[in-house]
Coordinates of C-alpha atoms in Angstrom, one line a residue:
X1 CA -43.9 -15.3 -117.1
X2 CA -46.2 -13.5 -119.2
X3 CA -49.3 -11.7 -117.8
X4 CA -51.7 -9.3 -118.8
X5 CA -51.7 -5.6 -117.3
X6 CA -55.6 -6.1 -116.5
X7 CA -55.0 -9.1 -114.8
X8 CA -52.5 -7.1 -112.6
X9 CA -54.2 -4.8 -111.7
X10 CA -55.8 -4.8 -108.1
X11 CA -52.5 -7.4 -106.9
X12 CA -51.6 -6.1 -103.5
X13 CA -48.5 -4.5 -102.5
X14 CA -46.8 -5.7 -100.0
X15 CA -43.3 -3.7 -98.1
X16 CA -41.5 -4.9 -95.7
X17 CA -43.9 -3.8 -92.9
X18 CA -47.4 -4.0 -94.3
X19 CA -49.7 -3.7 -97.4
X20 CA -49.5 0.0 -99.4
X21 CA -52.2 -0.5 -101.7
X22 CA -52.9 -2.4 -105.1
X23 CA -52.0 -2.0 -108.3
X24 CA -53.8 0.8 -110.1
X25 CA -51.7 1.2 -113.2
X26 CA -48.7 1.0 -115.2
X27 CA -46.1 3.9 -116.6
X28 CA -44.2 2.7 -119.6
X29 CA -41.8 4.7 -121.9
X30 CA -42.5 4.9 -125.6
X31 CA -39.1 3.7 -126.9
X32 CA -38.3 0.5 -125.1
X33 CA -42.0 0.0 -124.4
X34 CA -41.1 -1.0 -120.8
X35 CA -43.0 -1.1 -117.5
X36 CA -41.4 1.9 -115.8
X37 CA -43.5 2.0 -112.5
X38 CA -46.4 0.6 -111.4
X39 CA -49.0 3.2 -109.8
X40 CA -50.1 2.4 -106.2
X41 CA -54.0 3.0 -105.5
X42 CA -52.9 3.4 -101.4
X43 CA -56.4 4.3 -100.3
X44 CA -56.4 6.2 -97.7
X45 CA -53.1 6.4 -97.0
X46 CA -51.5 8.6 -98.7
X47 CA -54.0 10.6 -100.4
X48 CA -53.7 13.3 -103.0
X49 CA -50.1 12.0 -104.3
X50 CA -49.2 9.0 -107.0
X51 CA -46.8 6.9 -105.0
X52 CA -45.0 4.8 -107.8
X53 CA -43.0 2.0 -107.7
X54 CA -40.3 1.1 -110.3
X55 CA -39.5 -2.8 -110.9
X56 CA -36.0 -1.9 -109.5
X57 CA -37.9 -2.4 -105.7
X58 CA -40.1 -5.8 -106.9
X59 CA -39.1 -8.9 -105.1
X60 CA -41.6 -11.3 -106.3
X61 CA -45.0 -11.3 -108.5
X62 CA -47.1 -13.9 -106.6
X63 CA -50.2 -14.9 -109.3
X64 CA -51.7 -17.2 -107.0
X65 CA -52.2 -14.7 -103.6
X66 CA -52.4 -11.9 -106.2
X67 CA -49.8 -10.1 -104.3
X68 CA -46.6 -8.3 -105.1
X69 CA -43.3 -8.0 -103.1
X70 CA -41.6 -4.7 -102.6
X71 CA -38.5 -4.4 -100.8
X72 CA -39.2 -0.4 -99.7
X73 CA -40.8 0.4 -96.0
X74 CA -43.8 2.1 -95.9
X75 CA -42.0 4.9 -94.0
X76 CA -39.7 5.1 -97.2
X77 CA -42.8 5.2 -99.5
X78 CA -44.1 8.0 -97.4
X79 CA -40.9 10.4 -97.2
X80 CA -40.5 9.9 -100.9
X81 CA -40.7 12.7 -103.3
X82 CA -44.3 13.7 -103.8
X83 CA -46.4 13.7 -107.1
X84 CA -49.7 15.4 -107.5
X85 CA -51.9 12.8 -108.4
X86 CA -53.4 15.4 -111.1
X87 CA -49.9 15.4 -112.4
X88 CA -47.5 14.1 -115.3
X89 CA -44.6 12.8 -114.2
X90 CA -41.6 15.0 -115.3
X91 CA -38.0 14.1 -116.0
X92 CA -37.2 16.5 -112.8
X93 CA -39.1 14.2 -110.4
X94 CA -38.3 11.1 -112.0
X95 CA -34.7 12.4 -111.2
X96 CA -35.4 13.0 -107.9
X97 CA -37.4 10.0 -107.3
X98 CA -34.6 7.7 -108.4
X99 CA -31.7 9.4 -106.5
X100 CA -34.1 9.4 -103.5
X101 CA -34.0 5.5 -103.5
X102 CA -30.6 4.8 -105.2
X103 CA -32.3 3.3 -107.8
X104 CA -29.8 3.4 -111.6
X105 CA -31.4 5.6 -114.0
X106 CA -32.9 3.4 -116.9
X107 CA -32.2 6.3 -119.2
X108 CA -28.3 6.4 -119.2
X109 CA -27.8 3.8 -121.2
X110 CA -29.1 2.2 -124.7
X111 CA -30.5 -1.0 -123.7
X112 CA -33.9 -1.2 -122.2
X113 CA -32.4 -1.1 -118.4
X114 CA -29.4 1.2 -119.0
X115 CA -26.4 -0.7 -119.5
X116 CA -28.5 -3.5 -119.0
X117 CA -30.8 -5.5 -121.5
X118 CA -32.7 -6.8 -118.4
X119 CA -33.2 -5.8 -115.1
X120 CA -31.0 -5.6 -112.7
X121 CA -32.0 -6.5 -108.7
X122 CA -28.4 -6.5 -107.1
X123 CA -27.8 -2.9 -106.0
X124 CA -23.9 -3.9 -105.8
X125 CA -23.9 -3.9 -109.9
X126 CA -26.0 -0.2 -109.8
X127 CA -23.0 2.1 -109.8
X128 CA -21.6 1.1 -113.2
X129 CA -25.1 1.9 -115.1
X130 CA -25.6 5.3 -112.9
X131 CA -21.6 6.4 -114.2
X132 CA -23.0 6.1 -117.6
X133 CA -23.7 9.4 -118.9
X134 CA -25.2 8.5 -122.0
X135 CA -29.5 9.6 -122.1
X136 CA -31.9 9.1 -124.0
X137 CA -34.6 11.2 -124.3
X138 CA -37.8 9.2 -122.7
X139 CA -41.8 10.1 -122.6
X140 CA -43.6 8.0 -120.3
X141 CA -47.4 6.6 -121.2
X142 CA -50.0 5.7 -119.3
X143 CA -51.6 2.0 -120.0
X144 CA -55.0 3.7 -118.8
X145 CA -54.5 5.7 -120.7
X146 CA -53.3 4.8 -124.3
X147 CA -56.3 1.5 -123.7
X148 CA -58.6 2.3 -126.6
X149 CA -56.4 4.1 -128.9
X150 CA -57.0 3.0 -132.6
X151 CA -54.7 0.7 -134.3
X152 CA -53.9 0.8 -138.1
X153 CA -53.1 -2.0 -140.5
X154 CA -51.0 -1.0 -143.7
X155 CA -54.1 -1.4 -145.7
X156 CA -56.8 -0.1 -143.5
X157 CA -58.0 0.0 -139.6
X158 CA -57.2 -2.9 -137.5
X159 CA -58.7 -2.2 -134.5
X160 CA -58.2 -0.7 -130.3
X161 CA -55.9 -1.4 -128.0
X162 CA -57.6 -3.8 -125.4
X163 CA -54.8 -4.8 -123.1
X164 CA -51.0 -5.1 -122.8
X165 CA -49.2 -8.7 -122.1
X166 CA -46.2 -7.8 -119.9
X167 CA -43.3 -10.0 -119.0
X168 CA -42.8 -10.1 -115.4
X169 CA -39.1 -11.0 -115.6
X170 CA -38.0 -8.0 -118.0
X171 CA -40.7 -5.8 -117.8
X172 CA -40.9 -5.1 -121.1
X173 CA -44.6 -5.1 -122.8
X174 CA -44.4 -8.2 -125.3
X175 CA -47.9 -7.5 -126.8
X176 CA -50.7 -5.4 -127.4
X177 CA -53.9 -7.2 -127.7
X178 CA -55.8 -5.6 -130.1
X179 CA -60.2 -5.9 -130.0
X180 CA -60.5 -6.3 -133.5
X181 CA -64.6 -6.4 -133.1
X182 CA -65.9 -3.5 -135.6
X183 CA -63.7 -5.2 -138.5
X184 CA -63.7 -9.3 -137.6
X185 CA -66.1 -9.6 -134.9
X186 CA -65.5 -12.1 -131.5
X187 CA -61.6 -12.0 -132.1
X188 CA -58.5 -10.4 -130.3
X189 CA -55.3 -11.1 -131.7
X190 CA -51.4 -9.9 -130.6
X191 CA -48.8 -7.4 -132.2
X192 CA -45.8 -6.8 -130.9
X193 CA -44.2 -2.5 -130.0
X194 CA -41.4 -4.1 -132.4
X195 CA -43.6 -4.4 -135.3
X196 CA -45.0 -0.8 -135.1
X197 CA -44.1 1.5 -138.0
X198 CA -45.1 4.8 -136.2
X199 CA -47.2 6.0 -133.3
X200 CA -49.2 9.4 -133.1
X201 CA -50.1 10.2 -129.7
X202 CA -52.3 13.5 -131.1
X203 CA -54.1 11.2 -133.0
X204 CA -54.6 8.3 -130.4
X205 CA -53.3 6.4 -133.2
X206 CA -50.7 3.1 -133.7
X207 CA -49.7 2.3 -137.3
X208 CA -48.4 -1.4 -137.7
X209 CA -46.7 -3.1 -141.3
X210 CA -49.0 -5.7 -141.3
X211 CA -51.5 -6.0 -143.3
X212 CA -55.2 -7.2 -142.2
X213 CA -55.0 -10.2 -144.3
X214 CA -52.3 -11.6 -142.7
X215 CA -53.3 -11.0 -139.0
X216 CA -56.3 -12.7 -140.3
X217 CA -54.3 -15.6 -141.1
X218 CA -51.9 -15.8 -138.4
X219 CA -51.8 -18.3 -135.2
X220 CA -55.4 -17.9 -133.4
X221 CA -54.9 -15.6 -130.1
X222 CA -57.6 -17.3 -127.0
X223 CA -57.5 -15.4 -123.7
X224 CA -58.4 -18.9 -122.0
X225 CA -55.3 -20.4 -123.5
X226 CA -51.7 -19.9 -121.7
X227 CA -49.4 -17.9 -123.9
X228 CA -46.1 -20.5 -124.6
X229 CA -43.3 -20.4 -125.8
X230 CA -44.3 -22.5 -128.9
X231 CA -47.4 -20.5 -129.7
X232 CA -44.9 -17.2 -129.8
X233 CA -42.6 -19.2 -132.0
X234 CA -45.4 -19.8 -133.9
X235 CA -46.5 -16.2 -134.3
X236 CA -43.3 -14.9 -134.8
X237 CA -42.6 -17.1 -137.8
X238 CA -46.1 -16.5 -139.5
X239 CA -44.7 -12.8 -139.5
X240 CA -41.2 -13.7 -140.5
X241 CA -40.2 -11.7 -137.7
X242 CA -37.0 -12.1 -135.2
X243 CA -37.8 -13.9 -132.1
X244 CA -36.8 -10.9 -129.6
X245 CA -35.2 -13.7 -126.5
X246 CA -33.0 -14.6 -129.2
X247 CA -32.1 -11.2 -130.5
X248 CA -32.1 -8.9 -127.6
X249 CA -30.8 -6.7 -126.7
X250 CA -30.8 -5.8 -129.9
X251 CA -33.0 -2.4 -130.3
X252 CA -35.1 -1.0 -133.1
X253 CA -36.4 2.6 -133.0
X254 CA -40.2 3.4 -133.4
X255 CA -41.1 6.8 -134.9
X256 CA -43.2 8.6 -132.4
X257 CA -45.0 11.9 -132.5
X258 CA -44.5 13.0 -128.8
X259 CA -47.1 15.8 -128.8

């Protein structure tokens, strides 16, 4: 299913002893662009400290109660390795983090979970991906954070990043939807990571091959209507682009200016 980050956002977390908090945010890396963990608002539980969560421990979305399932106690939330809330997350505790639950390491690996294209719940099949010692060398973003940055069409400025349309099976962030309003005003309409040419994080800017005129001519992008399968077909072909559940896991690297 596909869903958007905002609407996400505030879905209570349920472990296997009791609510931990709602959903504040989302950590994604910047080559895969892929929902790494989801940050836990926890109140006044555990304050002072980001508690995250990566989709390894997610049982269920549940869009109706606007709940998630986590399959952690809260007693192994709270021993966890601790993160200043003031803090980037560094390779070191994301190491730590994951060998602290068992979870694989999404990094070993070239496919967008490891050895796997999508992820992987059974913990019996975790060994193989955490004997790979292949790495790759991530940088995680915060969707807070990178909301607003500027987006450029080949042939001039397209736009801000408004929200992020996540799939809930994968993880992976399908589409950016871009507020087009100082440039065609009243529309939003949907890029894909794969069909950025090159990000610059020091300049809060996203540069996409596409030009303006023929995002102005693609398939019309409603928030009111339900994002199928048919209206991605159609996108995808007004782009002459691959449709990525045929074609993963096929990758394709993004040039990105980490500073």
């Amino acid at each position: 299913m596909l869903v958007k980050a905002k609407n996400l956002k505030g879905y209570k977390l349920d472990s296997k002893n009791g609510e931990i908090g709602k959903v504040k945010e989302f950590y994604f890396d910047d080559k895969h662009w892929t929902i790494r963990y989801l940050v836990a608002d926890t109140g006044n539980w555990l304050t002072g400290n980001q508690v995250l969560i990566s989709p390894y421990a997610l049982v269920s979305v549940n869009k109706e109660e606007e709940n998630i399932g986590i399959n952690l106690t809260k007693k192994q939330i709270e021993d966890s390795p601790s993160l200043n809330s003031d803090k980037p997350v560094s390779k070191q505790f994301e190491e730590d983090l994951h060998g602290y639950y068992g979870w694989p390491t999404y990094w070993s690996g070239s496919n967008m979970w490891g050895d796997y294209p999508y992820i992987i719940h059974d913990n019996k099949e975790w060994k193989a991906s955490n004997e790979n010692k292949k790495k790759w060398d991530r940088h995680l973003r915060s969707t807070n954070f990178i909301t607003g940055h500027n987006i450029q069409a080949s042939d001039g400025e397209l736009g801000h990043i408004d929200d992020f349309i996540i799939d809930d099976e994968t993880w992976a962030i399908r589409y950016l939807i871009i507020d087009t309003a100082n440039w065609w005003a009243g529309k939003k309409v949907l890029v894909s990571p794969k069909w950025i040419d090159r990000i610059s994080w020091e300049e809060s800017s996203v540069f996409v091959n596409l030009t303006r005129e023929s995002i102005k001519q693609s398939p019309e992008y409603s928030e009111e209507n339900l994002l199928t399968r048919d209206y991605e077909t159609q996108l995808h072909r007004h782009y002459n682009r691959n449709i990525y559940w045929k074609e993963e896991p096929a990758e394709r690297q993004i040039l990105v200016d980490n500073k």
